[in-house]
XYZ file of C-alpha atoms in Angstrom:
592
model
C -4.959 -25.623 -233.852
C -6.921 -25.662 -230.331
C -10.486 -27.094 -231.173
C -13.322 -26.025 -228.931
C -16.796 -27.326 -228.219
C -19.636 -24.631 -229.546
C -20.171 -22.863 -226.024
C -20.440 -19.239 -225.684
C -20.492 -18.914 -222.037
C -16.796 -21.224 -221.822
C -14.944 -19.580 -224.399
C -16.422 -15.789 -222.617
C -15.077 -17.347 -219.259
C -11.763 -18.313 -220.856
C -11.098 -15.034 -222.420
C -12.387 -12.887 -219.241
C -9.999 -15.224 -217.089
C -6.549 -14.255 -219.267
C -4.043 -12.278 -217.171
C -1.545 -10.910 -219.154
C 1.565 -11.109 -217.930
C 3.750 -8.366 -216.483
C 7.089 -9.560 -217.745
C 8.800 -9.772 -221.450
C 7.203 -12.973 -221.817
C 4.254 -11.200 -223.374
C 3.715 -12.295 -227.083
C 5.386 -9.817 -229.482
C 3.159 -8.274 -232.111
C 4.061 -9.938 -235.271
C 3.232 -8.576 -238.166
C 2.255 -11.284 -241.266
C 2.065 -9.736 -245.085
C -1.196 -10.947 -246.808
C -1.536 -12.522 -249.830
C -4.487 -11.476 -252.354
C -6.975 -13.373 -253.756
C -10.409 -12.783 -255.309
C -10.893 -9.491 -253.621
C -9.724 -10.897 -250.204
C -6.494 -10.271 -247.996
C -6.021 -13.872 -246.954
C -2.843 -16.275 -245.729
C -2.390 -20.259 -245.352
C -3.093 -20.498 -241.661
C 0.121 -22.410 -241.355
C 1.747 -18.736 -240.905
C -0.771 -18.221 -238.323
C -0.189 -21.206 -236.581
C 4.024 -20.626 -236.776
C 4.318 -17.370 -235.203
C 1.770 -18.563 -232.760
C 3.601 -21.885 -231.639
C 6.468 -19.613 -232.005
C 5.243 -17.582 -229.180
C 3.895 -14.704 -231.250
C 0.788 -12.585 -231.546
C 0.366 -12.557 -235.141
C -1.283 -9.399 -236.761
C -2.601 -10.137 -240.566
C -1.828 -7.396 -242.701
C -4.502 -6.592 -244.915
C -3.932 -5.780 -248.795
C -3.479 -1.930 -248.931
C -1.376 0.685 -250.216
C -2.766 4.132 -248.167
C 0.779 4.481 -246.732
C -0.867 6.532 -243.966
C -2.660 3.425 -242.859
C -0.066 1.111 -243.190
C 2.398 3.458 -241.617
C -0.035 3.074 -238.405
C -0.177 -0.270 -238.660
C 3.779 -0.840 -238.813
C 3.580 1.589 -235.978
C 2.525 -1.128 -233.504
C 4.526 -3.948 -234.935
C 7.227 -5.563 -233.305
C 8.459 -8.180 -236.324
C 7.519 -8.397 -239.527
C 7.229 -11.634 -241.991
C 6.765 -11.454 -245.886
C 5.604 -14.093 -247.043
C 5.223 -16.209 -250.124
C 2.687 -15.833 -253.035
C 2.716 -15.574 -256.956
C 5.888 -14.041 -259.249
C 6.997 -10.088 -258.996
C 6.449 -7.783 -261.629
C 9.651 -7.266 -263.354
C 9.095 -3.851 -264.184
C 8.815 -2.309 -260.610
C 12.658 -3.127 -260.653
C 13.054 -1.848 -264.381
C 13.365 -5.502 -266.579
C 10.806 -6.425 -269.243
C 8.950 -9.676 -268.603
C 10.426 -12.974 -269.979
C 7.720 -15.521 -271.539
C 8.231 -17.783 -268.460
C 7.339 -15.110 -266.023
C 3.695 -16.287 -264.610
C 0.418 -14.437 -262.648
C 1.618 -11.332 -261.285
C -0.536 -8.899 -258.954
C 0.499 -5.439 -259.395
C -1.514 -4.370 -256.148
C -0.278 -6.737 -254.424
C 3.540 -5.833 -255.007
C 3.045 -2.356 -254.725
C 1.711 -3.207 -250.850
C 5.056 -5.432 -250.451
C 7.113 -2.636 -251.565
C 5.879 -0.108 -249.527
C 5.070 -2.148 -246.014
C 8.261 -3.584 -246.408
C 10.142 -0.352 -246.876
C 7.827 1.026 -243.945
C 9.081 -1.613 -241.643
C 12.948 -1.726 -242.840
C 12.850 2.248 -241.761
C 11.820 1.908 -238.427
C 14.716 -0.920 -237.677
C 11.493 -3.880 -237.233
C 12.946 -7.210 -237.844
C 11.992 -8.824 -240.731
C 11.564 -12.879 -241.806
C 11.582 -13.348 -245.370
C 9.776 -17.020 -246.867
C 9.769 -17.361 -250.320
C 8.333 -14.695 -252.630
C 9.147 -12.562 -249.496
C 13.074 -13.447 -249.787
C 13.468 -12.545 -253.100
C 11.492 -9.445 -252.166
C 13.687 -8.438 -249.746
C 16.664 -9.323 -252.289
C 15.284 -6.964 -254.924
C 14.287 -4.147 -252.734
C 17.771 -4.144 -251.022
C 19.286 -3.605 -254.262
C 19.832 -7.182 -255.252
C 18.217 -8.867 -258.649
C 15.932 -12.430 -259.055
C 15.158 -14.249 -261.565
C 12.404 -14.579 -263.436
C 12.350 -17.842 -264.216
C 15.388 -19.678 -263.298
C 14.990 -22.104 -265.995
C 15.253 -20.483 -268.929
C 17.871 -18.172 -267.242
C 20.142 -19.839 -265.464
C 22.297 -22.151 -267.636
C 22.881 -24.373 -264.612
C 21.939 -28.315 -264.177
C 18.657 -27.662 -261.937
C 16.490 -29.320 -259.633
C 13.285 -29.505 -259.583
C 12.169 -26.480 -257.390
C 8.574 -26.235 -257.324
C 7.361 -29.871 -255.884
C 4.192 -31.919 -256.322
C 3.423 -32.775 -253.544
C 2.011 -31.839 -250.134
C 4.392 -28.702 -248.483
C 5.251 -30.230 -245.363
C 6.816 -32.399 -247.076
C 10.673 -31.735 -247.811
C 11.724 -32.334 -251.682
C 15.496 -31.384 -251.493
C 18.423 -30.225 -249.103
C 20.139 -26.943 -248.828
C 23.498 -26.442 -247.977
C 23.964 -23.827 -244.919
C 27.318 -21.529 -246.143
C 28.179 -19.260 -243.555
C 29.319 -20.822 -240.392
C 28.837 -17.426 -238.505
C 25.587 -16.907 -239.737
C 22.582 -16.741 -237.633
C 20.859 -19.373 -240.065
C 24.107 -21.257 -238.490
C 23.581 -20.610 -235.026
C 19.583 -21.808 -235.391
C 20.504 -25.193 -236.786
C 22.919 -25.383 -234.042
C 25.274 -25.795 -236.865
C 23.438 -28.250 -238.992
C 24.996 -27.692 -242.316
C 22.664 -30.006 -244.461
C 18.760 -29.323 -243.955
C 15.921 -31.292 -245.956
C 13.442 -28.375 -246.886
C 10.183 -28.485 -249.517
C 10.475 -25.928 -252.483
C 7.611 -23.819 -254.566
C 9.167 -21.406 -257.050
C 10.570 -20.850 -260.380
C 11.741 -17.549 -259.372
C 14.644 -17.020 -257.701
C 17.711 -14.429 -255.958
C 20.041 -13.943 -258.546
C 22.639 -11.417 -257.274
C 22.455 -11.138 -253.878
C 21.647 -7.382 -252.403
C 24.642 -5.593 -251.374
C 26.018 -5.660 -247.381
C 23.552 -9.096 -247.311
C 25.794 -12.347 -246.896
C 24.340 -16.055 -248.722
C 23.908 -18.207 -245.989
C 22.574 -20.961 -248.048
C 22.658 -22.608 -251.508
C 20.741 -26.136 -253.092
C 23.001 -28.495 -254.355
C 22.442 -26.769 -257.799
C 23.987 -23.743 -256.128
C 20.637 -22.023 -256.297
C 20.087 -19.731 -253.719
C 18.501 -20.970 -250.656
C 18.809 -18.090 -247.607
C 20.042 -14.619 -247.204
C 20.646 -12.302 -243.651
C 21.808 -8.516 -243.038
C 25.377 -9.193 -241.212
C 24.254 -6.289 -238.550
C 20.510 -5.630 -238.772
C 17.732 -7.610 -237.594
C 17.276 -9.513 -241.380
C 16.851 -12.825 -242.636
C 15.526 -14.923 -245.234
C 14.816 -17.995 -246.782
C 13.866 -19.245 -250.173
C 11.684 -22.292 -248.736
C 8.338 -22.566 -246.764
C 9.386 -23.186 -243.448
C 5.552 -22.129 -241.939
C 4.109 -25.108 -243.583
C 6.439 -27.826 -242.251
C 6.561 -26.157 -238.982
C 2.810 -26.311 -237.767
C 2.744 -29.866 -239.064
C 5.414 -31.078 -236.419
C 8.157 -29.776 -237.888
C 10.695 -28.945 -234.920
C 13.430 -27.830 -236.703
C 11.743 -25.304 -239.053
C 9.917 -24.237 -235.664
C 13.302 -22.416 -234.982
C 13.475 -20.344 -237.689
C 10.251 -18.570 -235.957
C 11.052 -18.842 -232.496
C 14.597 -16.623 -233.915
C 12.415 -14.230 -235.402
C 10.287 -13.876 -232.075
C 13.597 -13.510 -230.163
C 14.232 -10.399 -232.206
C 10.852 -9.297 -232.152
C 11.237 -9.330 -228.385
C 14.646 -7.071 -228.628
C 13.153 -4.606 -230.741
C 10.404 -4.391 -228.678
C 12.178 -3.683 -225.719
C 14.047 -1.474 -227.384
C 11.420 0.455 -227.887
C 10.016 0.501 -224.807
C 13.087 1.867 -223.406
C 13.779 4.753 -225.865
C 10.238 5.962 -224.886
C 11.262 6.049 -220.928
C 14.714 7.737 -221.032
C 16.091 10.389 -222.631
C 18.281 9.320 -225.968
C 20.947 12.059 -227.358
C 23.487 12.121 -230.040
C 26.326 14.219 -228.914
C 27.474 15.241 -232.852
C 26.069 15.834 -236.078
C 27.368 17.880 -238.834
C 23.713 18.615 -240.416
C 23.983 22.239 -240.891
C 26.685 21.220 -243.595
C 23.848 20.067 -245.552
C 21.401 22.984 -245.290
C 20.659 24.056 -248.741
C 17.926 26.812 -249.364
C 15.257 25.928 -249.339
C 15.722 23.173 -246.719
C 13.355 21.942 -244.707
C 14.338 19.698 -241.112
C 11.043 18.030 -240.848
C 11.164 16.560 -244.633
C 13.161 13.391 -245.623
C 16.090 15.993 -247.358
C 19.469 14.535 -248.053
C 20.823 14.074 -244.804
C 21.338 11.115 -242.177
C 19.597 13.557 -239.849
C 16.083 14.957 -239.894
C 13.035 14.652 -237.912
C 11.335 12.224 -239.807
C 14.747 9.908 -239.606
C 14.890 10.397 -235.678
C 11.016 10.179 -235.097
C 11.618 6.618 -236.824
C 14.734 5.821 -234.793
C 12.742 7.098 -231.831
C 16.091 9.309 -230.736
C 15.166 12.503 -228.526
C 17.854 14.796 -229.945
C 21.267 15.905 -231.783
C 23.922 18.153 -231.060
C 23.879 19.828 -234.626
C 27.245 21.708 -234.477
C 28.564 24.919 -236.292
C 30.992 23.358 -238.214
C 34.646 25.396 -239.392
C 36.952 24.322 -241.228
C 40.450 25.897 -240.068
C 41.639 28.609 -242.499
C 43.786 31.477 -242.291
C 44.340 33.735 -238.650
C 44.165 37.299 -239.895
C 41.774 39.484 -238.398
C 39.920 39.281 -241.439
C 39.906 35.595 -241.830
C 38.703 35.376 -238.038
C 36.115 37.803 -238.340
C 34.750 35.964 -240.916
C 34.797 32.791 -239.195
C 33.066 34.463 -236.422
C 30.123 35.654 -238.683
C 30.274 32.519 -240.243
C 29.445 30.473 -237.220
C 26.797 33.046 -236.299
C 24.978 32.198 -239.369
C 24.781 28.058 -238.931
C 23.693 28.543 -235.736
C 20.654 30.991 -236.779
C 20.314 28.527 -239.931
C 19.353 25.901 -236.705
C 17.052 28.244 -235.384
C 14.937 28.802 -238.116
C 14.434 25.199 -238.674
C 13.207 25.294 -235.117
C 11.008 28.054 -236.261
C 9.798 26.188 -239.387
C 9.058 22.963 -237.372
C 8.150 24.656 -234.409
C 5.162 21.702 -233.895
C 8.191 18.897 -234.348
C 11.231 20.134 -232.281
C 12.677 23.100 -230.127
C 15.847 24.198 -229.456
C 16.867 22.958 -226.594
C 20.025 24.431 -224.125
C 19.388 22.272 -220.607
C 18.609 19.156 -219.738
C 15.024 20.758 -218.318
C 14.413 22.007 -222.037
C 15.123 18.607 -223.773
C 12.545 17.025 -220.770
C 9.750 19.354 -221.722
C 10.160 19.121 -225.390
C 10.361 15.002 -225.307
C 7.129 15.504 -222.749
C 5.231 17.927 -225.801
C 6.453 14.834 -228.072
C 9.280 16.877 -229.635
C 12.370 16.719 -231.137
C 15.488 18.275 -229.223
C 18.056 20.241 -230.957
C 21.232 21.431 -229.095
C 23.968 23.659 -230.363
C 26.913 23.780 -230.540
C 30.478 25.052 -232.253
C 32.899 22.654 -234.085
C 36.519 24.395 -234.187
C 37.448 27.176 -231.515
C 38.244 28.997 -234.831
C 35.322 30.698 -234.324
C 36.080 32.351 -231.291
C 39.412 34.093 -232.931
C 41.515 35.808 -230.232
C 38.282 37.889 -228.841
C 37.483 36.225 -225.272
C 34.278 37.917 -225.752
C 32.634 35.622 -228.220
C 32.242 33.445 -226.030
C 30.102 35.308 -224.281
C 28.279 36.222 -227.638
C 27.725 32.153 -228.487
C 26.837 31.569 -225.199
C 23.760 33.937 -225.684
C 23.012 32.358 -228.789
C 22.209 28.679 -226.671
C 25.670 27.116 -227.770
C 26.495 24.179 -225.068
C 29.944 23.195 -225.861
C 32.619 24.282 -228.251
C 35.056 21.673 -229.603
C 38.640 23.199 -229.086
C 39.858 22.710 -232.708
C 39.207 21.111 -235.978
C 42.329 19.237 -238.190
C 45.014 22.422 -237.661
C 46.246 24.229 -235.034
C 44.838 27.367 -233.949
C 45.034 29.951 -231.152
C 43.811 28.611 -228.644
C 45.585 24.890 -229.346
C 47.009 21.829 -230.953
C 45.154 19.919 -232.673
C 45.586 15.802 -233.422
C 46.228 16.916 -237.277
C 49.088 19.325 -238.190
C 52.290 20.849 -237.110
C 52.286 21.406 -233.510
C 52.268 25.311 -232.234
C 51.848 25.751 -228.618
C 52.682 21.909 -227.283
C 48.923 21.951 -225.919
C 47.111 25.043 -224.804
C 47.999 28.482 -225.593
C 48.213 31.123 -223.084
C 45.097 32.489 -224.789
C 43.893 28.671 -224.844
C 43.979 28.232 -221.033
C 41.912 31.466 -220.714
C 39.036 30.337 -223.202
C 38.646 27.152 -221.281
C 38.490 29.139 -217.501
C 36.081 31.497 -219.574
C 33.929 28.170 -220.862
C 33.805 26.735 -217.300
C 32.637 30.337 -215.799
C 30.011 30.447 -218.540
C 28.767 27.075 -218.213
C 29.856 26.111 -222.029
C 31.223 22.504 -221.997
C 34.961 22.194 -223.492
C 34.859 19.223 -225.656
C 38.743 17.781 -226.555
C 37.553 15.592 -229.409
C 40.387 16.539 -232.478
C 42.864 18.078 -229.811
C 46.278 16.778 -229.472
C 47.021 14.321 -226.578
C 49.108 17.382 -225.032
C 46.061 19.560 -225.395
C 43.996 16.786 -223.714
C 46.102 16.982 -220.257
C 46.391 20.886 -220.507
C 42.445 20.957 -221.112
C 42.031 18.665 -217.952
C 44.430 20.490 -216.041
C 42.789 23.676 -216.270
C 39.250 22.924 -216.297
C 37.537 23.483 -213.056
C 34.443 20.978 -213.829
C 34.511 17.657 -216.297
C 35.174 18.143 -219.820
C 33.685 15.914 -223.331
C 34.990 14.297 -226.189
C 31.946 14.469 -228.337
C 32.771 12.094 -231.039
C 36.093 10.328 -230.232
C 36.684 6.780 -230.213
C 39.346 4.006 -228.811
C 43.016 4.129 -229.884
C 43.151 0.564 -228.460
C 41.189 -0.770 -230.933
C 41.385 1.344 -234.289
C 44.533 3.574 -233.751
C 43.771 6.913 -235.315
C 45.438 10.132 -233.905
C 41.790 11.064 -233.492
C 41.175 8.401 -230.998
C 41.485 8.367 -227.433
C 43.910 6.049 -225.620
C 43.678 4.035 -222.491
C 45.176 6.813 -220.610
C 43.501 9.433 -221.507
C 40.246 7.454 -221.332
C 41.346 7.326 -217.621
C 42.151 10.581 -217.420
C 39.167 11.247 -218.808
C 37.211 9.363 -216.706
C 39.017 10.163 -213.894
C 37.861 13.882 -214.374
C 34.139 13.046 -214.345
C 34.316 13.190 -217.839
C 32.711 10.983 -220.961
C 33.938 10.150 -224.317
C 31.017 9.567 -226.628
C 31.989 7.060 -229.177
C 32.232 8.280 -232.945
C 30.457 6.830 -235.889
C 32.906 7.412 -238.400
C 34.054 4.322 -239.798
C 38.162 4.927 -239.764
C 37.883 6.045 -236.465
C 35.863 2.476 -235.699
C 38.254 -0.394 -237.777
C 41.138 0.965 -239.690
C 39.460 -1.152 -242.779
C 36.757 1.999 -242.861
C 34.612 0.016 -245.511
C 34.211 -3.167 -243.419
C 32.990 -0.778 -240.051
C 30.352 -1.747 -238.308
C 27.813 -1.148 -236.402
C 29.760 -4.460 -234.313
C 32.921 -2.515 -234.401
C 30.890 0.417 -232.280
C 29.721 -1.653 -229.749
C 33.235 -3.462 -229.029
C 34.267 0.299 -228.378
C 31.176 0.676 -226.654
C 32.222 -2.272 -224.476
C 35.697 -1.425 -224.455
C 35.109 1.928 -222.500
C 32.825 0.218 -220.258
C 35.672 -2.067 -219.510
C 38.032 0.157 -218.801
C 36.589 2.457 -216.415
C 33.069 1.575 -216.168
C 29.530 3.052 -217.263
C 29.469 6.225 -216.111
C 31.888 7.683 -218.997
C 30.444 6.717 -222.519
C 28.112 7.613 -225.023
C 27.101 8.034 -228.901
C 28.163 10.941 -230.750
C 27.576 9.661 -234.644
C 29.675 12.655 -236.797
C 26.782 11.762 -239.016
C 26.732 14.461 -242.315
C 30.087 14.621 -241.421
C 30.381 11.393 -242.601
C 29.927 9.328 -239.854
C 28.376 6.026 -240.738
C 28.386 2.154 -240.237
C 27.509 -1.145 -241.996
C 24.378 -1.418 -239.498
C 23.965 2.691 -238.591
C 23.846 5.174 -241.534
C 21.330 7.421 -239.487
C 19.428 8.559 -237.179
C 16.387 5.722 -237.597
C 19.190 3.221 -237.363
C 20.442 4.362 -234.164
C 17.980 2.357 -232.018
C 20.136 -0.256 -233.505
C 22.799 0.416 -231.113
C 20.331 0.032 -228.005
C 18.889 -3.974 -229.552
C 22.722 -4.759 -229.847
C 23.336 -3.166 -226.296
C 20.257 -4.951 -224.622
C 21.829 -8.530 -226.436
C 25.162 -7.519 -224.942
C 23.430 -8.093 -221.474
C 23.054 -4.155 -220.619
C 20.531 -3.144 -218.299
C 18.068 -0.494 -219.098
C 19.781 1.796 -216.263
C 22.959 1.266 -218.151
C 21.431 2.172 -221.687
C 20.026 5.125 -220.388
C 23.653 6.304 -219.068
C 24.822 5.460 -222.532
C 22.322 7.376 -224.387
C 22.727 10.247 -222.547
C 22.730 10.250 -219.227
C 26.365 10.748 -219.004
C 26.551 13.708 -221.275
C 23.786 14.887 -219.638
C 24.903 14.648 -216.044
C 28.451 16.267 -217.339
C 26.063 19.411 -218.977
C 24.341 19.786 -215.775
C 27.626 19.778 -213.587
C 29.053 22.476 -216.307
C 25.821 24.763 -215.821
C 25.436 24.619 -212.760
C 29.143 25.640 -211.973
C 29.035 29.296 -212.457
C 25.993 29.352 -209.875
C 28.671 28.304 -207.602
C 31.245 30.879 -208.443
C 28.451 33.560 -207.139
């Protein structure tokens, strides 16, 4: 702590003389969760005096529960730490209290819960000490103890020490040599640490890994595999701004990711950020409302977190019988989803707008909107009548995917019998038709023979909307090298899918790591210019790491560590499909 002499006119002179600086080296705004105490929001300075050494600007928190307020608060945050204090209240997680269980604070766990679950929804990374570990555990859906002596059968140590806390008192055990706790001990696997609690993590909260343990196998540390999470059951703060170098790390990590996520940010507010596929319509149930928190992995409240400018929401069919009847009714049916879209414009006409142009999803993002584009998922929809294209066209559609899983008349698809060995007759005609309308053809679930027919015959560069790489999870869905190329070749862009078997053949380990190797991948093979994001989310597209739109800005923090520049993120995000949509539109212009 920097001592100064009692003189007004030096310390006026040293605060009118700061120039901040214009780089990243700025201090990230780190947010610090209070404790409570006789009325007052307080906190040992040594948290203070961490994140500041750290290279943090640390923000105290104060001690309320107006989620408005905090919700502005967590607004401006770029980390968050929770910190320690007294024992949780056992019944905001359902148990009855055991005798052992000491002073709890109500208030003050209801403001844990609810900044912490603030924070964890807009993506903010998030240091855990102590009480704030097990926090974390228990809101995550793992369980604590009350009182690990009387619940734990085990030998223990003594884990609450007499005396001073910069002191260490016992060693932990580091578990997980590909953790980041790990990589910030530059793999140190013993560390001496001090200890104050009688509570502890129990069962550890699902998709979290242990990452350390005491010798009585008590858990010492926790961390998200994929998101921006860690924790530890010690108090690092105190031993840190007493000279402590090596718990000085465990903050300087936390500022590191502070300084991602802030980027991050900035970025998403200067370009324009699109998800080329989303199945949300499937999930409109009357009454449903867009702008609420409903049951889908898309809404404007998840993409206002995520800060993502808009989503493809797609007409979805399912491929069913080729009467007349049958298509007819698949006509109608994709007629309605689409109008289903437009009246959650009109419901949250102060939140979003349909957008069908690049210049449409620029104004909306500049009246701080939401942008929704449509489009049609299965060609089923357009029957054997040329004409609806003309029809969907009116309605704002901006690209039709070929074909679902089943063949149809207009092609193969990956899935099912083959019928026409690529486009039909009728086929080739739809996508002339798409080009001279300015619809984009999008090849994600065609057949690899449909693929080069598609490319063949269209006149300007074709999408797959929500395809991924054969080379690396080989799924009929998936693109391969070749076609990549072909792709590419073509001015076109595959926009990597979200859907975990199309991302690691184990679908239940997928992650949101898997997505950027076929992020990377793509860029490998033939450069920036042809990749993006289309998630398939509510049509059950998800990651370990990405379950929805708010967790899509994940993708950019893991993109900016993979050494991407911000020109290349905004290609990712968009500016590829984007550039393809323009070339589309503007191609009939050209015919006249």
């Amino acid at each position: 702590m920097k001592v100064r002499f009692p003189n007004a006119e030096e310390l006026f002179r040293e605060a009118d003389g700061y120039l901040p600086s214009r780089s990243d080296n700025n201090p990230p705004r780190i947010g610090i969760s209070s404790n409570r105490k006789d009325g007052l929001s307080c906190i040992a300075e040594t948290y203070v005096q961490s994140v500041t050494l750290a290279g943090g600007a640390p923000i105290l928190i104060p001690v309320i529960t107006d989620v408005p307020a905090l919700a502005q608060i967590v607004e401006t945050l770029d980390g968050l730490i929770m910190t320690g204090g007294g024992d949780l209240n056992p019944l905001f997680v359902g148990e009855e209290p055991v005798p052992q269980l000491q002073d709890v604070d109500p208030y003050r766990d209801a403001y844990d819960f609810l900044l912490l679950r603030l924070a964890l929804n807009r993506q903010i990374p998030v240091f855990g000490i102590c009480r704030g570990h097990q926090l974390l555990n228990i809101a995550l859906g793992g369980t604590i103890y009350q009182d690990i002596y009387s619940q734990n059968d085990s030998k223990l140590l003594k884990h609450s020490q007499s005396m001073a806390r910069e002191y260490a008192s016992h060693t932990v055990q580091i578990t997980a040599p590909d953790s980041k706790l790990f990589a910030i001990f530059d793999g140190e696997t013993s560390l001496q640490v001090n200890s104050f609690h009688h509570q502890a993590v129990r069962t550890i909260a699902p998709e979290f890994i242990e990452t350390a343990v005491s010798p009585d196998s008590i858990n010492e540390a926790m961390e998200h595999p994929e998101r921006y999470i860690f924790s530890v059951q010690w108090h690092p703060e105190a031993m840190a701004a007493n000279g402590n170098e090596e718990m000085l790390k465990l903050f300087r990590y936390h500022i590191k990711e502070a300084k991602i996520y802030r980027k991050a940010k900035e970025i998403h507010t200067t370009i324009l950020t699109v998800d080329s596929h989303t199945d949300t319509p499937t999930v409109f149930k009357s009454p449903y409302n867009l702008g609420l928190k409903e049951n889908s992995k898309v809404n404007l409240p998840l993409m206002e977190e995520g800060k993502i400018d808009a989503a493809f929401m797609v007409a979805y069919l399912p491929q069913g019988e080729r009467d007349e009847v049958s298509l007819e009714k698949s006509k109608e049916d994709a007629i309605s989803i689409l109008s289903q879209v437009k009246e959650q414009a009109g419901l949250n006409r102060e939140r979003m707008g349909i957008a069908c142009n690049t210049k449409d999803l620029i104004r909306l993002k500049s009246e701080n909107k939401k942008a929704v584009f449509l489009g049609i998922e299965n060609g089923y929809a357009v029957g054997k009548d040329i004409h609806n294209l003309s029809l969907f066209k009116k309605m704002g559609v901006t690209y039709i995917t070929l074909c679902h899983n089943g063949s149809n008349d207009i092609c193969d698809s990956a899935k099912g019998n083959p019928e026409w060995n690529g486009l039909s007759a009728f086929g080739k005609d739809v996508v002339k038709e798409m080009n001279r309308l300015g619809i984009m053809v999008d090849i994600s679930h065609a057949a690899e023979s449909t693929f080069y027919d598609v490319l063949k015959e269209s006149k300007v560069p074709v999408i797959a909307s929500h395809s991924s790489c054969c080379a690396l999870c080989d799924h009929p869905r998936n693109l391969t090298d070749e076609q990549i190329k072909a792709l590419a070749a073509a001015g076109g862009v595959i926009q990597i899918c979200l859907y975990q078997y199309f991302i690691n053949r184990k679908g239940e380990e997928a992650s949101l790591s898997d997505a950027i190797r076929h992020i990377n991948h793509v860029v490998n093979l033939v450069g920036i210019d042809h990749v993006g994001v289309g998630s398939d989310f509510d049509g059950d597209g998800e990651l370990i790491g990405c379950r929805n739109s708010a967790e899509l800005i994940n993708i950019t923090m893991r993109l900016i560590e993979e050494g991407y520049t911000e020109e290349d993120i905004r290609k990712i995000w968009g500016g590829n499909l984007l550039r393809v949509m323009d070339i589309v539109q503007a191609f009939p212009n050209n015919l006249s």
